[in-house]
Every structure is written in structure tokens, then in C-alpha cells.
């Protein structure tokens, strides 16, 4: 009946309004956080098949005074919509470069750190200039930095993204295709992207060691090695998953089974001092 429909509609509207108010509120707070630089970077270790530290992914964290930790899954999509991701991305890059400089200066031997980049950052003219500026300011070997861009992100603006990827590769940076398998890039395309690493999406790792998924993961690893890419499995939570990935000769593993994302103060304890020290 109409009354019922009206009530449902009013309820739908109420939820929708709450969502909107919530989003506008977060948006306002994002701008404040950018100004105050209240973002932090955590590092999630990547290990080789023996569990040795070989790299880490830089992951943004936002500790909000009242809300507590706001997950990136919540605010990154909002910041992509209002383009503040460009500023946030710069903060993450700046913090990561300066952190690596600090590690080196304190006598540690840093491993390669991957930085997530949203497709919109790649379409910003200033992106490469900013990287060069950080490189000059902190004097970091590009070998120590990798950029992660999602498969769908590359496809969104293929021409521009490929152009920027080439500029990064020329400078000696590595590039990883994140969430690999969730987009639909044809294999033909894949070999034209100037990338160095494939990162298999967690959704393929979760069901392991199930037979069907094992076959998919096996195929991805073989393909990656055929194209001379390194392969990372992400979201590894169980020993069986790790053992299977070892059998399949996956190069690197990232996931809670080995390490969760952690602040630099914890991460440094996993890093080596140079052999000469
Ligand atoms: P992502 O790039 O796919 O990053 C991996 C996410 O999976 C991280 O979530 C990580 O904490 C989580 N993860 C890793 N291993 C496991 C595991 O074994 N089990 C489970 N359940 N989760 C695992 P996080 O840090 O919440 O980040 C979520 C997403 O937010 C990232 O997904 C990325 O898309 C985005 N993001 C995070 N930091 C940045 C950043 O600095 N810049 C940009 N543009 N995006 C970022
Ligand atoms: Ca990532
Ligand atoms: Ca590298
Ligand atoms: Ca991912």
C-alpha cells in the first residue's frame, strides 16, 4: 500500500542522508588532516619462501582524534572522488622517502618499499616532477622503491598511465600490477605494460589450497615468470597457503600469516644492519 511505500521511501532517504552527511563530514576532515598531515604510514613486510624479509608495502593510516583509526578502505575512495588523493598521495610518498632516508642514516639496510598510487595521481602532471624532487631531496636509490597500481587503474587511462610507467622505469623504479586477476586485461596487453611485478589478488589466495584456485594461481605464476615478472601473493593467512605457494615457486609472500602492517618502530627490528657494520 502507498503508506508502506512512503515509509520505506522515507527510511531509504534517511539512510541515504546519513550516508551523505557522513561522507561530507569525512570529506571535511580529510582536508583538515591533509593540512595537519595527521596521516601515518605503516609497513607490511613481504617475505621470500623461507620467510626472510625482502620488501614491504607502505600503507596509509589515519588516526582520528574522535573516530579512532579510519580505514583506508573508507577514506581513499572518498579522496579519489574529490581528488584530494593527489595531496594524500604526495604525503605518503614524502613520508616514505624521508623514512627510508632515516633508516639509511641510522645504519640500516632498507629493503624495497612499495607505494600505492591511485590512477588519478598518474594523470596529474606534477607526479613525475614530485618524484624527481623527492629523489633529489632524500637521495634514495630508485632500486629501493616500487609503485603499485591496480590492473583496473591502468586500464582506466591506459595511454597516460603507460606513459608515466615508462618514465618511472627509465628512472630505475619498479612497477607492480596490484590486485592482479580482478581486472580483465588481455595477456596481449599485459606484455606491453612496462611492469616488473604481478601481485596476485587476495581473492585467489583465500580459497587455496582448493584445486580450482590452485590451478589459477599456478597459471598466473607461470605466465608471470614467462614474461619475466616477479610474483607476489597477497593476503596469505594460512600455512597451507604458504606451502602451496612455495611449491608453485611464487617469489614473494605478503600476509597476516607472516606479518601484519606495522609502524616503522616495529619494522626496523626486522631490517638488517649492513654486513660490514
Ligand atoms: P591494497 O593495496 O590491496 O593493500 C592490501 C590490503 O590488504 C591492506 O589493507 C592490508 O593491510 C591488507 N592485508 C594484507 N595482508 C592481509 C591478510 O593476510 N589478511 C587480510 N584480511 N588483509 C590483509 P589496508 O591497509 O586497510 O588498505 C586497504 C586499501 O587501501 C589498499 O589495498 C589500497 O587500495 C588502499 N591504500 C592503502 N594505503 C594507500 C596509499 O597510501 N595510497 C593509496 N592510493 N591507496 C592506499
Ligand atoms: Ca597495494
Ligand atoms: Ca626495485
Ligand atoms: Ca592489493
Coordinates of C-alpha atoms and ligand atoms in Angstrom, one line a residue:
X1 CA 0.0 0.0 0.0
X2 CA 1.0 3.6 -0.5
X3 CA 1.6 4.3 3.2
X4 CA 4.0 1.4 3.4
X5 CA 5.8 2.6 0.3
X6 CA 6.1 6.1 1.7
X7 CA 7.5 4.8 4.9
X8 CA 10.1 2.7 3.1
X9 CA 11.0 5.6 0.9
X10 CA 11.4 7.9 3.9
X11 CA 13.6 5.3 5.5
X12 CA 15.7 4.9 2.4
X13 CA 16.0 8.6 2.3
X14 CA 17.0 8.8 5.9
X15 CA 19.8 6.3 5.4
X16 CA 20.9 7.9 2.3
X17 CA 21.0 11.3 4.0
X18 CA 23.0 9.8 6.9
X19 CA 25.5 8.4 4.3
X20 CA 25.7 11.7 2.6
X21 CA 26.2 13.6 5.9
X22 CA 28.8 11.1 7.0
X23 CA 30.6 11.4 3.7
X24 CA 30.6 15.2 3.7
X25 CA 31.9 15.1 7.3
X26 CA 34.7 12.8 6.4
X27 CA 35.5 14.9 3.4
X28 CA 35.8 18.0 5.5
X29 CA 38.0 16.1 7.9
X30 CA 40.2 14.8 5.1
X31 CA 41.1 18.4 4.2
X32 CA 41.9 19.1 7.8
X33 CA 44.0 16.0 8.0
X34 CA 45.9 17.0 4.9
X35 CA 46.6 20.4 6.3
X36 CA 47.8 18.9 9.7
X37 CA 49.5 15.9 8.0
X38 CA 47.9 13.6 10.5
X39 CA 48.4 10.6 8.3
X40 CA 50.9 7.9 9.2
X41 CA 52.5 5.2 7.1
X42 CA 52.6 1.6 8.2
X43 CA 54.8 -1.1 6.6
X44 CA 53.7 -4.6 5.8
X45 CA 56.6 -6.9 5.3
X46 CA 57.0 -9.1 2.2
X47 CA 59.0 -12.3 2.7
X48 CA 60.6 -14.8 0.4
X49 CA 59.7 -18.5 0.5
X50 CA 61.9 -19.0 3.6
X51 CA 60.3 -16.2 5.4
X52 CA 63.2 -13.7 5.0
X53 CA 62.3 -10.1 4.7
X54 CA 62.6 -8.9 1.1
X55 CA 60.4 -5.9 0.9
X56 CA 57.4 -4.1 2.4
X57 CA 54.3 -2.3 1.3
X58 CA 53.7 1.3 2.6
X59 CA 50.0 1.6 3.8
X60 CA 48.4 4.8 4.9
X61 CA 46.9 5.0 8.4
X62 CA 44.7 7.8 9.7
X63 CA 44.3 8.0 13.4
X64 CA 41.4 10.4 14.0
X65 CA 41.0 12.1 17.4
X66 CA 37.4 11.0 17.9
X67 CA 36.8 8.3 15.3
X68 CA 40.0 6.3 16.1
X69 CA 41.5 4.6 13.2
X70 CA 39.7 5.4 9.9
X71 CA 40.5 2.6 7.5
X72 CA 41.9 3.5 4.1
X73 CA 39.2 1.4 2.5
X74 CA 36.8 4.0 3.9
X75 CA 38.5 7.3 3.0
X76 CA 40.7 6.5 -0.1
X77 CA 37.6 6.1 -2.3
X78 CA 36.2 9.4 -1.0
X79 CA 39.5 11.1 -1.6
X80 CA 39.6 9.7 -5.1
X81 CA 36.2 11.2 -5.8
X82 CA 37.2 14.7 -4.6
X83 CA 40.7 14.5 -6.0
X84 CA 42.3 15.0 -2.6
X85 CA 44.0 11.7 -3.3
X86 CA 46.6 13.7 -5.2
X87 CA 47.6 15.6 -2.0
X88 CA 47.3 12.5 0.2
X89 CA 49.5 10.6 -2.3
X90 CA 52.2 13.2 -2.0
X91 CA 52.1 13.0 1.8
X92 CA 52.5 9.2 1.6
X93 CA 55.4 9.5 -0.9
X94 CA 57.1 12.2 1.2
X95 CA 56.8 10.2 4.4
X96 CA 58.1 7.0 2.7
X97 CA 61.1 8.7 1.1
X98 CA 62.1 10.5 4.3
X99 CA 61.6 7.3 6.3
X100 CA 63.9 5.4 4.0
X101 CA 66.5 8.2 4.3
X102 CA 66.2 7.9 8.1
X103 CA 66.7 4.2 8.1
X104 CA 69.8 4.5 5.9
X105 CA 71.2 7.3 8.1
X106 CA 70.7 5.2 11.2
X107 CA 72.8 2.4 9.6
X108 CA 70.1 0.0 8.5
X109 CA 70.0 -1.7 5.1
X110 CA 66.5 -1.0 3.8
X111 CA 64.5 -3.4 1.6
X112 CA 62.4 -2.3 -1.4
X113 CA 59.3 -0.4 -0.3
X114 CA 56.2 -0.4 -2.5
X115 CA 54.0 2.7 -2.6
X116 CA 50.4 2.5 -3.7
X117 CA 49.4 5.0 -6.4
X118 CA 45.8 5.8 -7.4
X119 CA 45.2 6.2 -11.2
X120 CA 44.3 9.8 -10.7
X121 CA 47.8 10.5 -9.3
X122 CA 49.2 9.2 -12.6
X123 CA 47.1 11.7 -14.6
X124 CA 48.5 14.6 -12.5
X125 CA 51.1 16.5 -14.5
X126 CA 53.1 17.1 -11.4
X127 CA 53.5 13.4 -10.4
X128 CA 56.9 12.8 -12.1
X129 CA 58.2 16.2 -11.1
X130 CA 57.3 15.5 -7.5
X131 CA 59.1 12.1 -7.6
X132 CA 62.2 13.8 -9.0
X133 CA 62.0 16.4 -6.3
X134 CA 61.8 13.7 -3.6
X135 CA 64.6 11.8 -5.2
X136 CA 66.8 14.9 -5.1
X137 CA 65.8 15.9 -1.6
X138 CA 66.3 12.5 0.0
X139 CA 68.8 10.9 -2.4
X140 CA 67.1 7.5 -2.4
X141 CA 68.3 4.7 -4.9
X142 CA 65.2 4.2 -7.1
X143 CA 66.0 0.5 -6.8
X144 CA 64.5 0.8 -3.3
X145 CA 61.1 2.0 -4.5
X146 CA 58.3 0.2 -6.3
X147 CA 55.0 1.7 -7.3
X148 CA 51.8 -0.4 -7.1
X149 CA 49.0 0.4 -9.5
X150 CA 45.9 -1.7 -9.8
X151 CA 45.1 -3.6 -13.0
X152 CA 41.8 -1.7 -13.4
X153 CA 43.6 1.6 -12.6
X154 CA 45.9 1.0 -15.6
X155 CA 43.0 0.3 -17.9
X156 CA 41.1 3.4 -16.8
X157 CA 43.5 5.6 -18.7
X158 CA 45.8 3.3 -20.4
X159 CA 47.7 5.7 -22.7
X160 CA 48.6 8.2 -19.9
X161 CA 49.3 5.5 -17.4
X162 CA 51.6 3.6 -19.7
X163 CA 53.5 6.9 -20.5
X164 CA 54.1 7.6 -16.8
X165 CA 55.1 3.9 -16.2
X166 CA 57.7 4.3 -18.9
X167 CA 59.1 7.4 -17.2
X168 CA 59.3 5.6 -13.9
X169 CA 61.0 2.5 -15.4
X170 CA 63.6 4.8 -17.2
X171 CA 64.5 6.2 -13.8
X172 CA 65.0 2.8 -12.3
X173 CA 61.9 2.3 -10.3
X174 CA 59.9 -0.9 -10.2
X175 CA 56.2 -1.2 -11.0
X176 CA 53.8 -3.7 -9.7
X177 CA 50.3 -4.5 -11.0
X178 CA 48.2 -4.7 -7.9
X179 CA 45.1 -6.8 -7.4
X180 CA 46.1 -8.8 -10.4
X181 CA 43.3 -11.0 -11.8
X182 CA 40.4 -8.8 -10.8
X183 CA 40.6 -6.7 -14.0
X184 CA 40.3 -8.1 -17.5
X185 CA 43.5 -7.1 -19.2
X186 CA 44.2 -9.4 -22.1
X187 CA 47.5 -11.2 -22.0
X188 CA 48.4 -9.4 -25.1
X189 CA 48.1 -6.1 -23.3
X190 CA 50.0 -7.3 -20.3
X191 CA 53.2 -7.8 -22.2
X192 CA 53.1 -4.2 -23.4
X193 CA 52.9 -2.7 -19.9
X194 CA 56.3 -1.8 -18.6
X195 CA 55.9 -3.6 -15.3
X196 CA 58.3 -5.6 -13.2
X197 CA 55.9 -7.4 -10.7
X198 CA 52.5 -9.0 -10.6
X199 CA 50.7 -9.0 -7.3
X200 CA 48.1 -11.8 -7.2
X201 CA 44.9 -10.6 -5.6
X202 CA 43.9 -11.9 -2.2
X203 CA 40.6 -13.3 -3.6
X204 CA 42.6 -16.0 -5.5
X205 CA 44.7 -16.8 -2.4
X206 CA 41.8 -17.1 0.1
X207 CA 40.4 -20.4 -1.3
X208 CA 43.8 -22.1 -1.5
X209 CA 44.7 -25.0 -1.4
X210 CA 41.4 -25.7 -3.2
X211 CA 42.1 -27.4 -6.6
X212 CA 40.5 -24.9 -8.9
X213 CA 42.2 -21.9 -7.4
X214 CA 45.5 -23.7 -7.2
X215 CA 45.3 -24.1 -10.9
X216 CA 44.5 -20.5 -11.5
X217 CA 47.4 -19.3 -9.2
X218 CA 49.8 -21.8 -10.9
X219 CA 48.8 -20.4 -14.3
X220 CA 49.4 -16.8 -13.2
X221 CA 52.8 -17.6 -11.7
X222 CA 53.9 -19.5 -14.8
X223 CA 52.6 -16.6 -17.0
X224 CA 54.4 -14.0 -14.9
X225 CA 57.7 -16.0 -15.0
X226 CA 57.4 -16.5 -18.7
X227 CA 57.1 -12.7 -19.1
X228 CA 60.0 -12.3 -16.6
X229 CA 57.9 -10.6 -13.9
X230 CA 58.3 -11.2 -10.2
X231 CA 55.2 -12.5 -8.5
X232 CA 53.8 -11.6 -5.1
X233 CA 50.9 -13.3 -3.4
X234 CA 48.9 -11.1 -1.1
X235 CA 46.6 -11.9 1.8
X236 CA 48.4 -15.1 2.8
X237 CA 46.8 -16.1 6.2
X238 CA 47.4 -19.8 6.5
X239 CA 50.3 -22.2 6.5
X240 CA 48.7 -24.4 3.8
X241 CA 48.5 -21.4 1.5
X242 CA 52.2 -20.6 2.1
X243 CA 53.3 -24.2 1.5
X244 CA 51.3 -24.4 -1.8
X245 CA 52.7 -21.1 -3.0
X246 CA 56.2 -22.4 -2.2
X247 CA 55.6 -25.4 -4.3
X248 CA 54.4 -23.2 -7.1
X249 CA 57.6 -21.1 -6.8
X250 CA 55.8 -17.8 -6.1
X251 CA 58.6 -15.3 -5.4
X252 CA 57.3 -13.2 -2.6
X253 CA 54.6 -13.5 0.1
X254 CA 52.7 -10.9 2.0
X255 CA 50.0 -11.6 4.5
X256 CA 49.0 -11.9 8.2
X257 CA 50.5 -15.4 8.3
X258 CA 53.9 -13.8 8.4
X259 CA 53.3 -10.1 9.3
X260 CA 50.6 -7.5 9.7
X261 CA 51.2 -3.9 8.7
X262 CA 53.2 -2.2 11.5
X263 CA 54.7 1.1 12.4
X264 CA 58.3 1.9 11.5
X265 CA 59.3 1.5 15.1
X266 CA 58.5 -2.3 14.8
X267 CA 59.5 -2.7 11.2
X268 CA 63.1 -1.6 11.8
X269 CA 63.6 -4.6 14.1
X270 CA 63.2 -6.8 11.1
X271 CA 65.8 -5.0 9.0
X272 CA 69.4 -5.9 8.8
X273 CA 72.4 -3.9 9.6
X274 CA 74.9 -3.9 6.7
X275 CA 77.3 -6.9 6.9
X276 CA 80.3 -4.6 7.4
X277 CA 78.7 -2.9 10.5
Ligands
LIG1 P1 45.8 -3.0 -1.1 O1 46.8 -2.1 -1.9 O2 45.3 -4.2 -1.9 O3 46.6 -3.4 0.2 C1 46.5 -4.6 0.8 C2 45.5 -4.6 2.0 O4 45.3 -5.9 2.5 C3 45.9 -3.8 3.2 O5 44.7 -3.2 3.8 C4 46.5 -4.8 4.1 O6 46.5 -4.4 5.4 C5 45.5 -6.0 3.8 N1 46.1 -7.3 4.1 C6 47.4 -7.7 3.9 N2 47.6 -9.0 4.3 C7 46.3 -9.4 4.7 C8 45.9 -10.7 5.2 O7 46.6 -11.6 5.3 N3 44.5 -10.7 5.5 C9 43.7 -9.6 5.4 N4 42.4 -9.8 5.8 N5 44.1 -8.4 5.0 C10 45.4 -8.3 4.6 P2 44.6 -1.6 4.2 O8 45.9 -1.2 4.7 O9 43.4 -1.5 5.0 O10 44.5 -0.9 2.8 C11 43.3 -1.1 2.0 C12 43.4 -0.5 0.7 O11 43.5 1.0 0.8 C13 44.7 -0.9 -0.1 O12 44.5 -2.1 -0.7 C14 44.8 0.2 -1.1 O13 44.0 0.1 -2.2 C15 44.4 1.5 -0.3 N6 45.5 2.2 0.3 C16 46.2 2.0 1.4 N7 47.2 2.9 1.6 C17 47.2 3.6 0.4 C18 48.0 4.7 0.0 O14 49.0 5.2 0.6 N8 47.7 5.3 -1.3 C19 46.6 4.8 -2.0 N9 46.3 5.3 -3.2 N10 45.8 3.7 -1.6 C20 46.1 3.2 -0.4
LIG2 CA1 48.7 -2.4 -2.8
LIG3 CA1 63.4 -2.0 -7.5
LIG4 CA1 46.2 -5.5 -3.5

